[in-house]
Amino acid sequence: MGNLLCCVQVDQSTVAMKEGFGKFEQVLQPGCHCMPWFLGKRIAGELSLRVQQLDVKCETKTKDNVFVNVVASIQYRALVDKANDAFYKLSNTRGQIQAYVFDVIRAYVPKLDLDDTFEQKNEIAKAVEEELEKAMSTYGYEIVQTLIVDIEPDEHVKRAMNEINA
């Protein structure tokens, strides 16, 4: 609302971080709140509690030396009881998640042949989700779902495989 009236509105499915003279004071739930700016109170920012999705495309090599692009879809959200951790501890959530996904996929896929990579999509997704859950819970985030949505070999490999099958 207005700064003159010392009222702020926090929208549904979000929380706001209230600070007093630059120090965290409390997490404000959705609704209207009194914010006496002349006493050093302010909103540092808002945090969405909605489920967000990040698609990560990672190129890696299989055990039989075939380069593949693995696309993982990560669904995550900030936890309301750890909202201050989610807001203050991590500045680039999407970048952090992407780094962990790259790390796990590039460690897991090179142990598999190309055919096994397609067959073990669920195991790859499970490994990514377990690692992300451990890492991101420290920052106040929950991993809702992890899916491997696509495994795409290099175009030359696809063409060669089709020729063999033909």
XYZ file of C-alpha atoms in Angstrom:
166
model
C 0.000 0.000 0.000
C 1.503 3.359 0.896
C 4.609 4.381 2.732
C 2.807 7.397 4.168
C 0.295 5.217 6.027
C 3.017 2.793 7.239
C 1.085 -0.164 5.845
C 2.370 -2.877 3.542
C 0.545 -5.699 1.831
C 2.032 -9.173 1.463
C 0.382 -11.119 -1.347
C -0.968 -14.663 -1.107
C 1.642 -17.448 -1.591
C 4.471 -15.109 -0.628
C 6.159 -14.025 2.569
C 8.101 -10.827 3.223
C 11.256 -10.243 5.246
C 10.872 -7.458 7.807
C 14.049 -5.672 8.883
C 14.701 -3.085 11.538
C 17.708 -0.870 10.754
C 19.044 -3.539 8.377
C 18.686 -6.479 10.776
C 16.220 -9.330 10.152
C 13.277 -9.204 12.559
C 10.549 -11.508 11.298
C 8.856 -13.218 8.388
C 5.585 -11.526 7.478
C 2.751 -13.788 6.343
C 0.231 -12.754 3.640
C -1.997 -9.841 4.624
C -1.689 -6.231 5.736
C 1.060 -5.222 8.170
C 2.087 -2.040 9.946
C 5.548 -0.928 8.878
C 6.627 2.292 10.645
C 9.397 3.377 8.266
C 10.267 6.320 10.512
C 11.368 3.780 13.177
C 13.761 2.074 10.748
C 11.400 -0.727 9.711
C 11.338 -1.875 6.112
C 10.606 -4.828 3.832
C 13.904 -6.301 2.608
C 12.139 -8.357 -0.050
C 9.549 -10.992 -0.768
C 9.883 -14.735 -1.272
C 7.479 -16.847 -3.308
C 6.210 -20.055 -1.689
C 4.896 -21.423 -4.981
C 6.377 -24.484 -6.648
C 8.892 -23.365 -9.257
C 10.382 -25.361 -12.104
C 13.889 -25.304 -13.499
C 14.866 -27.207 -16.647
C 18.560 -28.064 -16.785
C 20.251 -29.293 -19.964
C 23.544 -31.083 -19.339
C 25.916 -32.530 -21.927
C 27.908 -35.558 -20.822
C 29.536 -38.678 -22.202
C 28.403 -42.253 -21.635
C 30.629 -45.237 -20.865
C 30.709 -46.172 -24.549
C 31.954 -42.646 -25.482
C 28.679 -41.282 -26.838
C 27.876 -37.660 -26.043
C 24.313 -37.125 -24.836
C 22.276 -34.145 -23.724
C 20.332 -34.952 -20.573
C 17.447 -32.627 -19.713
C 16.338 -32.679 -16.084
C 13.263 -30.878 -14.791
C 13.485 -29.844 -11.131
C 10.433 -28.686 -9.183
C 11.210 -26.927 -5.914
C 9.785 -24.467 -3.399
C 10.834 -22.441 -0.394
C 9.708 -23.771 2.981
C 7.639 -21.312 5.004
C 9.280 -22.287 8.312
C 12.750 -21.697 6.813
C 11.861 -18.652 4.715
C 14.563 -16.462 6.269
C 17.212 -19.069 5.329
C 15.850 -19.248 1.774
C 15.945 -15.462 1.452
C 19.239 -14.609 3.167
C 21.512 -17.653 2.718
C 21.301 -18.110 -1.039
C 21.504 -15.368 -3.654
C 21.142 -17.511 -6.808
C 18.872 -20.479 -6.149
C 18.538 -21.504 -9.784
C 22.306 -21.395 -10.326
C 22.933 -23.484 -7.219
C 20.395 -26.132 -8.260
C 21.846 -26.214 -11.771
C 25.363 -26.774 -10.399
C 24.231 -29.749 -8.286
C 22.306 -31.260 -11.216
C 25.377 -30.964 -13.466
C 27.537 -32.552 -10.781
C 25.293 -35.572 -10.246
C 24.533 -36.213 -13.922
C 28.181 -35.907 -14.919
C 29.121 -38.373 -12.184
C 26.328 -40.890 -12.855
C 25.892 -41.094 -16.652
C 29.557 -41.846 -17.557
C 29.189 -45.145 -15.650
C 26.423 -46.287 -18.036
C 26.285 -47.388 -21.659
C 23.955 -45.458 -23.959
C 21.223 -48.110 -23.808
C 21.479 -48.308 -20.001
C 21.179 -44.517 -19.768
C 17.756 -44.671 -21.418
C 16.685 -47.601 -19.242
C 17.832 -46.031 -15.981
C 16.203 -42.596 -16.327
C 14.391 -43.072 -13.027
C 17.592 -44.016 -11.175
C 19.355 -40.936 -12.555
C 16.419 -38.755 -11.461
C 16.448 -40.375 -8.007
C 20.192 -39.749 -7.600
C 19.750 -36.092 -8.608
C 16.791 -35.641 -6.253
C 18.584 -37.191 -3.253
C 21.636 -34.979 -3.725
C 19.535 -31.859 -4.249
C 17.362 -32.604 -1.215
C 20.424 -32.877 1.026
C 22.016 -29.727 -0.337
C 18.994 -27.449 -0.676
C 17.345 -28.269 2.668
C 20.171 -26.315 4.342
C 19.042 -23.255 2.411
C 15.346 -23.621 3.231
C 14.191 -25.267 0.000
C 12.295 -28.485 -0.632
C 12.744 -30.509 -3.811
C 9.229 -31.519 -4.829
C 9.999 -33.616 -7.909
C 12.914 -34.411 -10.205
C 12.345 -35.801 -13.666
C 14.687 -36.728 -16.497
C 12.543 -35.521 -19.374
C 14.906 -36.133 -22.288
C 18.085 -37.988 -23.169
C 19.251 -37.031 -26.610
C 22.362 -38.510 -28.226
C 24.411 -36.582 -30.761
C 22.757 -36.272 -34.189
C 25.416 -38.474 -35.873
C 24.832 -41.238 -33.325
C 21.070 -41.118 -33.868
C 21.531 -41.330 -37.621
C 23.945 -44.291 -37.284
C 21.569 -46.108 -34.913
C 18.685 -45.616 -37.352
C 20.799 -46.955 -40.219
C 21.708 -50.059 -38.184
C 18.053 -50.683 -37.356
C 17.012 -50.133 -40.990
